[in-house]
PDB file of C-alpha atoms and ligand atoms in Angstrom:
ATOM      1  CA  MET A 264      58.666  20.766 -35.337  1.00 97.00           C
ATOM      2  CA  LEU A 265      61.649  20.487 -33.031  1.00 98.00           C
ATOM      3  CA  LYS A 266      61.284  21.335 -29.838  1.00 98.00           C
ATOM      4  CA  VAL A 267      64.628  22.001 -27.959  1.00 98.00           C
ATOM      5  CA  GLU A 268      65.018  22.413 -24.050  1.00 98.00           C
ATOM      6  CA  LYS A 269      67.748  23.593 -22.228  1.00 98.00           C
ATOM      7  CA  LEU A 270      69.454  21.050 -23.478  1.00 98.00           C
ATOM      8  CA  VAL A 271      72.908  19.937 -21.605  1.00 98.00           C
ATOM      9  CA  VAL A 272      75.232  17.740 -23.027  1.00 98.00           C
ATOM     10  CA  ARG A 273      78.952  16.881 -20.587  1.00 98.00           C
ATOM     11  CA  TYR A 274      81.686  14.363 -21.288  1.00 98.00           C
ATOM     12  CA  GLY A 275      82.729  13.506 -17.758  1.00 96.00           C
ATOM     13  CA  ALA A 276      84.255  17.545 -16.466  1.00 94.00           C
ATOM     14  CA  VAL A 277      83.683  19.155 -20.225  1.00 96.00           C
ATOM     15  CA  MET A 278      80.384  20.516 -20.688  1.00 97.00           C
ATOM     16  CA  ALA A 279      80.107  20.767 -24.155  1.00 98.00           C
ATOM     17  CA  VAL A 280      76.460  21.963 -24.268  1.00 98.00           C
ATOM     18  CA  ARG A 281      74.868  24.235 -21.479  1.00 98.00           C
ATOM     19  CA  GLU A 282      71.160  24.742 -21.221  1.00 98.00           C
ATOM     20  CA  LEU A 283      70.843  25.124 -24.942  1.00 98.00           C
ATOM     21  CA  SER A 284      67.407  25.556 -26.282  1.00 98.00           C
ATOM     22  CA  LEU A 285      66.604  26.202 -29.856  1.00 98.00           C
ATOM     23  CA  GLU A 286      63.204  25.539 -32.026  1.00 98.00           C
ATOM     24  CA  VAL A 287      62.753  25.046 -35.486  1.00 98.00           C
ATOM     25  CA  GLY A 288      59.832  25.257 -37.137  1.00 98.00           C
ATOM     26  CA  GLN A 289      57.989  22.903 -39.958  1.00 98.00           C
ATOM     27  CA  GLY A 290      59.717  24.087 -43.379  1.00 97.00           C
ATOM     28  CA  GLU A 291      61.937  25.620 -42.309  1.00 97.00           C
ATOM     29  CA  LEU A 292      65.572  25.762 -42.321  1.00 97.00           C
ATOM     30  CA  VAL A 293      67.927  27.212 -39.771  1.00 98.00           C
ATOM     31  CA  ALA A 294      71.266  27.667 -39.069  1.00 96.00           C
ATOM     32  CA  LEU A 295      73.105  26.399 -36.097  1.00 97.00           C
ATOM     33  CA  LEU A 296      76.739  28.491 -36.279  1.00 94.00           C
ATOM     34  CA  GLY A 297      79.500  29.121 -34.075  1.00 91.00           C
ATOM     35  CA  PRO A 298      83.453  27.957 -34.019  1.00 90.00           C
ATOM     36  CA  ASN A 299      85.294  24.319 -33.452  1.00 91.00           C
ATOM     37  CA  GLY A 300      84.788  22.825 -29.619  1.00 94.00           C
ATOM     38  CA  ALA A 301      81.081  25.582 -29.364  1.00 95.00           C
ATOM     39  CA  GLY A 302      78.771  22.760 -28.904  1.00 97.00           C
ATOM     40  CA  LYS A 303      77.860  21.821 -32.024  1.00 96.00           C
ATOM     41  CA  SER A 304      78.470  18.378 -32.970  1.00 97.00           C
ATOM     42  CA  SER A 305      77.517  17.479 -29.365  1.00 98.00           C
ATOM     43  CA  THR A 306      73.809  19.105 -30.483  1.00 98.00           C
ATOM     44  CA  ILE A 307      73.063  17.354 -33.079  1.00 98.00           C
ATOM     45  CA  ASN A 308      74.760  14.081 -31.778  1.00 97.00           C
ATOM     46  CA  ALA A 309      72.183  14.577 -28.220  1.00 98.00           C
ATOM     47  CA  LEU A 310      69.233  15.091 -30.947  1.00 98.00           C
ATOM     48  CA  THR A 311      69.683  11.813 -32.976  1.00 97.00           C
ATOM     49  CA  GLY A 312      70.463  10.273 -29.168  1.00 97.00           C
ATOM     50  CA  LEU A 313      73.939   9.521 -30.289  1.00 95.00           C
ATOM     51  CA  VAL A 314      75.208  10.984 -27.126  1.00 96.00           C
ATOM     52  CA  THR A 315      72.505  11.165 -24.729  1.00 97.00           C
ATOM     53  CA  PRO A 316      71.968  14.752 -22.565  1.00 97.00           C
ATOM     54  CA  ALA A 317      72.571  15.401 -18.819  1.00 98.00           C
ATOM     55  CA  SER A 318      69.558  17.165 -18.576  1.00 98.00           C
ATOM     56  CA  GLY A 319      66.820  18.605 -21.195  1.00 98.00           C
ATOM     57  CA  ARG A 320      64.340  18.143 -23.305  1.00 98.00           C
ATOM     58  CA  ILE A 321      63.675  16.803 -27.101  1.00 98.00           C
ATOM     59  CA  VAL A 322      60.515  16.942 -28.253  1.00 98.00           C
ATOM     60  CA  LEU A 323      59.360  16.027 -31.728  1.00 98.00           C
ATOM     61  CA  ASP A 324      55.837  17.654 -33.095  1.00 97.00           C
ATOM     62  CA  GLY A 325      54.559  17.616 -29.307  1.00 97.00           C
ATOM     63  CA  LYS A 326      55.858  14.436 -28.914  1.00 97.00           C
ATOM     64  CA  ASP A 327      59.126  14.006 -25.527  1.00 97.00           C
ATOM     65  CA  ILE A 328      61.647  11.979 -26.868  1.00 97.00           C
ATOM     66  CA  SER A 329      64.268  12.920 -24.862  1.00 96.00           C
ATOM     67  CA  HIS A 330      65.152   8.686 -24.297  1.00 96.00           C
ATOM     68  CA  VAL A 331      63.865   7.436 -27.600  1.00 97.00           C
ATOM     69  CA  ARG A 332      66.073   4.987 -29.349  1.00 96.00           C
ATOM     70  CA  THR A 333      67.489   6.744 -32.221  1.00 96.00           C
ATOM     71  CA  GLU A 334      66.389   3.949 -34.967  1.00 95.00           C
ATOM     72  CA  ASP A 335      62.539   4.972 -33.161  1.00 96.00           C
ATOM     73  CA  ARG A 336      63.945   9.092 -33.617  1.00 97.00           C
ATOM     74  CA  ILE A 337      64.058   8.101 -37.225  1.00 97.00           C
ATOM     75  CA  ARG A 338      60.973   6.018 -37.206  1.00 96.00           C
ATOM     76  CA  ALA A 339      59.769   9.478 -35.625  1.00 97.00           C
ATOM     77  CA  GLY A 340      60.764  11.217 -38.753  1.00 97.00           C
ATOM     78  CA  LEU A 341      64.123  12.831 -38.161  1.00 98.00           C
ATOM     79  CA  THR A 342      66.570  11.554 -39.632  1.00 97.00           C
ATOM     80  CA  SER A 343      70.946  13.395 -39.153  1.00 97.00           C
ATOM     81  CA  THR A 344      73.744  13.623 -41.287  1.00 95.00           C
ATOM     82  CA  PRO A 345      76.587  13.471 -39.565  1.00 89.00           C
ATOM     83  CA  GLU A 346      79.930  15.537 -39.662  1.00 88.00           C
ATOM     84  CA  GLY A 347      82.843  13.427 -41.380  1.00 85.00           C
ATOM     85  CA  ARG A 348      80.046  11.505 -43.790  1.00 79.00           C
ATOM     86  CA  HIS A 349      80.493   8.012 -41.599  1.00 87.00           C
ATOM     87  CA  ILE A 350      79.049   6.181 -44.722  1.00 93.00           C
ATOM     88  CA  PHE A 351      80.748   2.426 -45.309  1.00 95.00           C
ATOM     89  CA  SER A 352      83.695   2.026 -47.267  1.00 96.00           C
ATOM     90  CA  ASN A 353      83.610  -0.819 -48.637  1.00 97.00           C
ATOM     91  CA  LEU A 354      79.686  -1.057 -49.402  1.00 97.00           C
ATOM     92  CA  SER A 355      78.501  -0.127 -52.611  1.00 97.00           C
ATOM     93  CA  VAL A 356      76.717   3.379 -53.668  1.00 97.00           C
ATOM     94  CA  GLY A 357      74.079   0.937 -53.813  1.00 97.00           C
ATOM     95  CA  GLU A 358      74.144  -0.346 -51.142  1.00 97.00           C
ATOM     96  CA  ASN A 359      74.800   2.650 -48.817  1.00 97.00           C
ATOM     97  CA  LEU A 360      71.714   3.712 -50.376  1.00 97.00           C
ATOM     98  CA  ARG A 361      69.639   0.746 -49.052  1.00 96.00           C
ATOM     99  CA  LEU A 362      71.127   1.008 -45.633  1.00 96.00           C
ATOM    100  CA  GLY A 363      69.009   4.916 -45.652  1.00 95.00           C
ATOM    101  CA  ALA A 364      65.902   2.897 -45.732  1.00 96.00           C
ATOM    102  CA  ALA A 365      66.821  -0.236 -43.596  1.00 94.00           C
ATOM    103  CA  ILE A 366      63.761   1.469 -41.031  1.00 93.00           C
ATOM    104  CA  ARG A 367      61.228   1.105 -44.069  1.00 94.00           C
ATOM    105  CA  ARG A 368      59.295  -1.664 -45.903  1.00 94.00           C
ATOM    106  CA  ASP A 369      57.680  -0.425 -48.814  1.00 96.00           C
ATOM    107  CA  PRO A 370      60.267  -2.245 -50.951  1.00 96.00           C
ATOM    108  CA  THR A 371      58.789  -0.313 -53.891  1.00 97.00           C
ATOM    109  CA  GLY A 372      58.646   2.879 -52.665  1.00 97.00           C
ATOM    110  CA  VAL A 373      62.504   1.884 -51.812  1.00 97.00           C
ATOM    111  CA  ARG A 374      63.613   1.493 -55.375  1.00 97.00           C
ATOM    112  CA  GLN A 375      62.222   5.083 -56.818  1.00 97.00           C
ATOM    113  CA  ASP A 376      63.831   6.545 -54.239  1.00 96.00           C
ATOM    114  CA  ILE A 377      66.787   4.569 -56.022  1.00 97.00           C
ATOM    115  CA  GLU A 378      66.075   5.816 -59.242  1.00 96.00           C
ATOM    116  CA  ARG A 379      65.403   9.258 -58.297  1.00 93.00           C
ATOM    117  CA  PHE A 380      68.820   9.823 -56.384  1.00 93.00           C
ATOM    118  CA  LEU A 381      70.388   8.247 -58.909  1.00 94.00           C
ATOM    119  CA  SER A 382      68.739  10.451 -61.754  1.00 92.00           C
ATOM    120  CA  LEU A 383      69.731  13.568 -59.069  1.00 89.00           C
ATOM    121  CA  PHE A 384      72.429  12.870 -58.850  1.00 90.00           C
ATOM    122  CA  PRO A 385      74.365  11.205 -62.368  1.00 92.00           C
ATOM    123  CA  VAL A 386      78.182  10.330 -60.347  1.00 92.00           C
ATOM    124  CA  LEU A 387      76.060   8.332 -57.717  1.00 94.00           C
ATOM    125  CA  SER A 388      73.907   6.502 -60.980  1.00 96.00           C
ATOM    126  CA  GLU A 389      77.898   5.816 -62.285  1.00 96.00           C
ATOM    127  CA  ARG A 390      79.543   4.912 -59.672  1.00 96.00           C
ATOM    128  CA  TYR A 391      76.636   2.626 -58.198  1.00 97.00           C
ATOM    129  CA  GLY A 392      78.378  -0.405 -57.553  1.00 97.00           C
ATOM    130  CA  GLN A 393      80.962   0.979 -56.641  1.00 96.00           C
ATOM    131  CA  ALA A 394      82.581   0.856 -53.430  1.00 97.00           C
ATOM    132  CA  ALA A 395      81.960   3.841 -51.170  1.00 97.00           C
ATOM    133  CA  GLY A 396      85.461   4.841 -50.670  1.00 96.00           C
ATOM    134  CA  THR A 397      86.343   5.155 -53.658  1.00 96.00           C
ATOM    135  CA  LEU A 398      83.952   8.844 -54.873  1.00 95.00           C
ATOM    136  CA  SER A 399      85.780  11.642 -54.110  1.00 93.00           C
ATOM    137  CA  GLY A 400      84.775  13.923 -50.932  1.00 92.00           C
ATOM    138  CA  GLY A 401      81.998  15.905 -52.738  1.00 91.00           C
ATOM    139  CA  GLU A 402      80.665  12.403 -54.126  1.00 93.00           C
ATOM    140  CA  GLN A 403      80.604  11.046 -50.769  1.00 95.00           C
ATOM    141  CA  GLN A 404      79.046  13.918 -49.162  1.00 94.00           C
ATOM    142  CA  MET A 405      76.190  13.879 -51.655  1.00 93.00           C
ATOM    143  CA  LEU A 406      76.237   9.877 -51.359  1.00 96.00           C
ATOM    144  CA  ALA A 407      75.490  10.350 -46.927  1.00 96.00           C
ATOM    145  CA  ILE A 408      72.954  12.882 -47.505  1.00 95.00           C
ATOM    146  CA  ALA A 409      70.860  10.793 -50.145  1.00 96.00           C
ATOM    147  CA  ARG A 410      71.108   8.282 -48.008  1.00 97.00           C
ATOM    148  CA  SER A 411      69.528   9.935 -45.276  1.00 96.00           C
ATOM    149  CA  LEU A 412      66.592  11.042 -46.874  1.00 96.00           C
ATOM    150  CA  MET A 413      66.457   6.789 -48.005  1.00 97.00           C
ATOM    151  CA  SER A 414      64.606   7.381 -44.704  1.00 96.00           C
ATOM    152  CA  ARG A 415      62.165   9.795 -45.653  1.00 96.00           C
ATOM    153  CA  PRO A 416      62.718  12.193 -42.233  1.00 97.00           C
ATOM    154  CA  LYS A 417      60.565  15.138 -42.213  1.00 97.00           C
ATOM    155  CA  LEU A 418      63.471  16.537 -39.820  1.00 98.00           C
ATOM    156  CA  LEU A 419      67.247  16.652 -41.412  1.00 98.00           C
ATOM    157  CA  LEU A 420      69.989  17.428 -39.429  1.00 98.00           C
ATOM    158  CA  LEU A 421      73.307  18.288 -41.562  1.00 97.00           C
ATOM    159  CA  ASP A 422      76.482  18.464 -39.733  1.00 97.00           C
ATOM    160  CA  GLU A 423      78.886  20.409 -41.927  1.00 95.00           C
ATOM    161  CA  PRO A 424      78.027  18.942 -45.106  1.00 94.00           C
ATOM    162  CA  SER A 425      80.728  21.429 -46.505  1.00 91.00           C
ATOM    163  CA  LEU A 426      83.141  20.057 -44.086  1.00 91.00           C
ATOM    164  CA  GLY A 427      86.803  19.654 -46.517  1.00 88.00           C
ATOM    165  CA  LEU A 428      85.552  20.528 -49.604  1.00 91.00           C
ATOM    166  CA  ALA A 429      86.479  22.521 -51.872  1.00 90.00           C
ATOM    167  CA  PRO A 430      84.191  26.159 -52.794  1.00 91.00           C
ATOM    168  CA  LYS A 431      82.449  24.803 -55.836  1.00 91.00           C
ATOM    169  CA  ILE A 432      80.917  21.882 -54.348  1.00 91.00           C
ATOM    170  CA  VAL A 433      80.097  23.644 -51.518  1.00 92.00           C
ATOM    171  CA  ALA A 434      77.579  25.765 -53.357  1.00 91.00           C
ATOM    172  CA  ARG A 435      76.249  22.589 -55.082  1.00 90.00           C
ATOM    173  CA  ILE A 436      75.603  21.209 -52.257  1.00 92.00           C
ATOM    174  CA  PHE A 437      73.997  24.121 -50.059  1.00 93.00           C
ATOM    175  CA  ASP A 438      71.939  24.117 -54.193  1.00 93.00           C
ATOM    176  CA  PHE A 439      71.175  21.020 -53.400  1.00 92.00           C
ATOM    177  CA  ILE A 440      70.071  21.806 -49.725  1.00 94.00           C
ATOM    178  CA  GLY A 441      68.758  24.389 -51.222  1.00 94.00           C
ATOM    179  CA  GLU A 442      66.290  22.564 -53.222  1.00 93.00           C
ATOM    180  CA  LEU A 443      65.257  19.989 -50.127  1.00 95.00           C
ATOM    181  CA  LYS A 444      63.210  22.950 -48.578  1.00 96.00           C
ATOM    182  CA  ALA A 445      61.322  24.777 -51.471  1.00 95.00           C
ATOM    183  CA  GLN A 446      60.333  20.171 -51.191  1.00 94.00           C
ATOM    184  CA  GLY A 447      59.281  21.644 -48.040  1.00 96.00           C
ATOM    185  CA  LEU A 448      61.873  19.698 -45.615  1.00 97.00           C
ATOM    186  CA  THR A 449      62.683  21.047 -42.379  1.00 98.00           C
ATOM    187  CA  LEU A 450      66.068  21.075 -42.031  1.00 98.00           C
ATOM    188  CA  LEU A 451      68.530  21.999 -38.912  1.00 98.00           C
ATOM    189  CA  VAL A 452      71.816  22.717 -41.112  1.00 97.00           C
ATOM    190  CA  VAL A 453      75.499  22.733 -38.768  1.00 96.00           C
ATOM    191  CA  GLU A 454      78.302  25.136 -40.739  1.00 91.00           C
ATOM    192  CA  GLN A 455      81.745  26.797 -40.679  1.00 83.00           C
ATOM    193  CA  ASN A 456      80.854  27.917 -43.938  1.00 82.00           C
ATOM    194  CA  ALA A 457      78.408  31.081 -42.786  1.00 84.00           C
ATOM    195  CA  LYS A 458      78.548  32.235 -45.769  1.00 83.00           C
ATOM    196  CA  GLN A 459      76.791  29.365 -47.367  1.00 86.00           C
ATOM    197  CA  ALA A 460      74.833  28.588 -44.412  1.00 87.00           C
ATOM    198  CA  LEU A 461      73.170  31.899 -44.301  1.00 87.00           C
ATOM    199  CA  ARG A 462      71.873  31.873 -48.705  1.00 87.00           C
ATOM    200  CA  PHE A 463      68.663  29.456 -47.749  1.00 91.00           C
ATOM    201  CA  ALA A 464      68.556  30.315 -43.867  1.00 95.00           C
ATOM    202  CA  ASP A 465      65.397  31.501 -42.646  1.00 96.00           C
ATOM    203  CA  ARG A 466      66.864  32.219 -38.442  1.00 95.00           C
ATOM    204  CA  VAL A 467      69.838  31.378 -36.979  1.00 95.00           C
ATOM    205  CA  TYR A 468      71.653  30.066 -33.994  1.00 96.00           C
ATOM    206  CA  VAL A 469      75.165  31.048 -32.997  1.00 94.00           C
ATOM    207  CA  VAL A 470      77.089  28.973 -30.292  1.00 94.00           C
ATOM    208  CA  SER A 471      79.754  29.554 -28.911  1.00 93.00           C
ATOM    209  CA  SER A 472      81.768  27.025 -25.313  1.00 95.00           C
ATOM    210  CA  GLY A 473      77.880  25.516 -25.373  1.00 97.00           C
ATOM    211  CA  THR A 474      75.597  28.989 -25.214  1.00 97.00           C
ATOM    212  CA  LEU A 475      73.582  30.710 -27.504  1.00 96.00           C
ATOM    213  CA  ARG A 476      75.104  34.070 -28.172  1.00 92.00           C
ATOM    214  CA  TYR A 477      72.665  35.009 -31.350  1.00 92.00           C
ATOM    215  CA  ASP A 478      69.029  33.910 -31.784  1.00 93.00           C
ATOM    216  CA  GLY A 479      67.850  35.689 -34.527  1.00 93.00           C
ATOM    217  CA  PRO A 480      67.481  36.028 -38.611  1.00 92.00           C
ATOM    218  CA  PRO A 481      70.628  36.299 -40.357  1.00 89.00           C
ATOM    219  CA  ALA A 482      70.333  39.957 -42.081  1.00 84.00           C
ATOM    220  CA  ARG A 483      70.690  41.216 -38.487  1.00 83.00           C
ATOM    221  CA  LEU A 484      73.483  38.369 -38.103  1.00 81.00           C
ATOM    222  CA  ALA A 485      75.864  40.892 -40.721  1.00 70.00           C
ATOM    223  CA  ASP A 486      75.381  44.382 -37.995  1.00 68.00           C
ATOM    224  CA  GLU A 487      74.783  42.474 -33.750  1.00 66.00           C
ATOM    225  CA  HIS A 488      77.338  43.261 -31.453  1.00 56.00           C
ATOM    226  CA  GLY A 489      79.921  42.161 -33.762  1.00 64.00           C
ATOM    227  CA  LEU A 490      79.138  38.621 -33.778  1.00 63.00           C
ATOM    228  CA  PHE A 491      79.885  37.694 -37.250  1.00 63.00           C
ATOM    229  CA  ASN A 492      83.241  38.681 -37.452  1.00 65.00           C
ATOM    230  CA  LEU A 493      83.935  37.515 -33.926  1.00 60.00           C
ATOM    231  CA  TYR A 494      82.346  34.300 -34.090  1.00 60.00           C
ATOM    232  CA  ILE A 495      82.361  32.948 -37.759  1.00 59.00           C
ATOM    233  CA  GLY A 496      84.518  35.138 -39.408  1.00 57.00           C
ATOM    234  CA  GLY A 497      84.923  36.136 -43.324  1.00 45.00           C
TER     235      GLY A 497
HETATM  236  N1  ATP B1333      82.836  12.190 -27.092  1.00 56.65           N
HETATM  237  C1  ATP B1333      84.183  13.447 -25.962  1.00 56.65           C
HETATM  238  N2  ATP B1333      84.795  13.710 -25.431  1.00 56.65           N
HETATM  239  C2  ATP B1333      85.198  14.528 -24.603  1.00 56.65           C
HETATM  240  N3  ATP B1333      84.916  15.889 -24.365  1.00 56.65           N
HETATM  241  C3  ATP B1333      84.761  15.286 -26.379  1.00 56.65           C
HETATM  242  C4  ATP B1333      83.829  14.665 -26.654  1.00 56.65           C
HETATM  243  N4  ATP B1333      83.109  15.791 -28.602  1.00 56.65           N
HETATM  244  C5  ATP B1333      83.002  16.705 -28.199  1.00 56.65           C
HETATM  245  N5  ATP B1333      84.121  17.092 -27.298  1.00 56.65           N
HETATM  246  C6  ATP B1333      84.330  18.001 -26.015  1.00 56.65           C
HETATM  247  O1  ATP B1333      83.135  19.282 -26.436  1.00 56.65           O
HETATM  248  C7  ATP B1333      83.156  20.136 -27.052  1.00 56.65           C
HETATM  249  C8  ATP B1333      82.176  20.298 -27.770  1.00 56.65           C
HETATM  250  O2  ATP B1333      82.329  19.801 -28.647  1.00 56.65           O
HETATM  251  P1  ATP B1333      81.840  19.255 -30.290  1.00 56.65           P
HETATM  252  O3  ATP B1333      81.981  18.483 -31.108  1.00 56.65           O
HETATM  253  O4  ATP B1333      79.887  19.522 -29.949  1.00 56.65           O
HETATM  254  O5  ATP B1333      82.041  20.978 -31.162  1.00 56.65           O
HETATM  255  P2  ATP B1333      81.851  21.206 -32.389  1.00 56.65           P
HETATM  256  O6  ATP B1333      81.337  22.397 -32.349  1.00 56.65           O
HETATM  257  O7  ATP B1333      81.007  20.005 -33.675  1.00 56.65           O
HETATM  258  O8  ATP B1333      82.749  21.536 -32.772  1.00 56.65           O
HETATM  259  P3  ATP B1333      83.866  21.546 -34.195  1.00 56.65           P
HETATM  260  O9  ATP B1333      83.439  23.180 -35.288  1.00 56.65           O
HETATM  261  O10 ATP B1333      85.553  21.705 -34.128  1.00 56.65           O
HETATM  262  O11 ATP B1333      83.120  20.432 -34.914  1.00 56.65           O
HETATM  263  C9  ATP B1333      84.101  20.431 -27.536  1.00 56.65           C
HETATM  264  O12 ATP B1333      85.104  20.975 -26.403  1.00 56.65           O
HETATM  265  C10 ATP B1333      85.244  18.896 -27.869  1.00 56.65           C
HETATM  266  O13 ATP B1333      86.615  18.658 -27.276  1.00 56.65           O
HETATM  267 MG1   MG B1334      81.540  19.201 -34.563  1.00 56.65          MG
END
């Protein structure tokens, strides 16, 4: 579904991503792991078009989208839940959800999807009219994921869904990510919390300093050159 070829991201003199190639197949959950500053968010942001790569190709369903606008990438089925969530704090839960559906022209379907997420996350229902900034961190992450899903993506990119959350909440969020996969969604998940990310991952990429260090099944990662301890820990 997604093919990334020799992606390079630079910020001035900083080379954040160095010829990174990766693939995500239909229905797969692929984990992208690595330490702070490895270039994970830069990769995700290049995939969504928030950052312009210096070189490389991004191919979605056989179509080169490297130079396609973010909005049109969303239309093509690629959506991300960015690191730090970026919900609109002053807008209500409901308004945040509707914004996630901004590209859609099927109001009935949008309403049905909102209903579905409210029954899935009852707390969002209780807080429906409340400013999103007043939600707890875990609630905000659920809202951020639900908002991304409102565009009905084929491929969802999640950047650090566990960031700053208590272990119990993290486990719940990953349970939900596992359900999304079971429903057929294709996912690329960036995580520092390797243990959670590997629960549902079909394949894993490990990056550090913008360079690919490992590509393979989660099971092999644990004994591969001590990679797990070296780059991920725990
Ligand atoms: N806007 C920017 N301007 C300059 N340098 C940047 C910018 N964004 C990121 N970088 C640098 O690029 C490198 C990769 O950063 P990136 O955010 O992609 O890493 P990451 O793997 O997501 O890290 P983390 O786990 O901390 O989120 C880092 O050295 C970072 O300092
Ligand atoms: Mg990051």
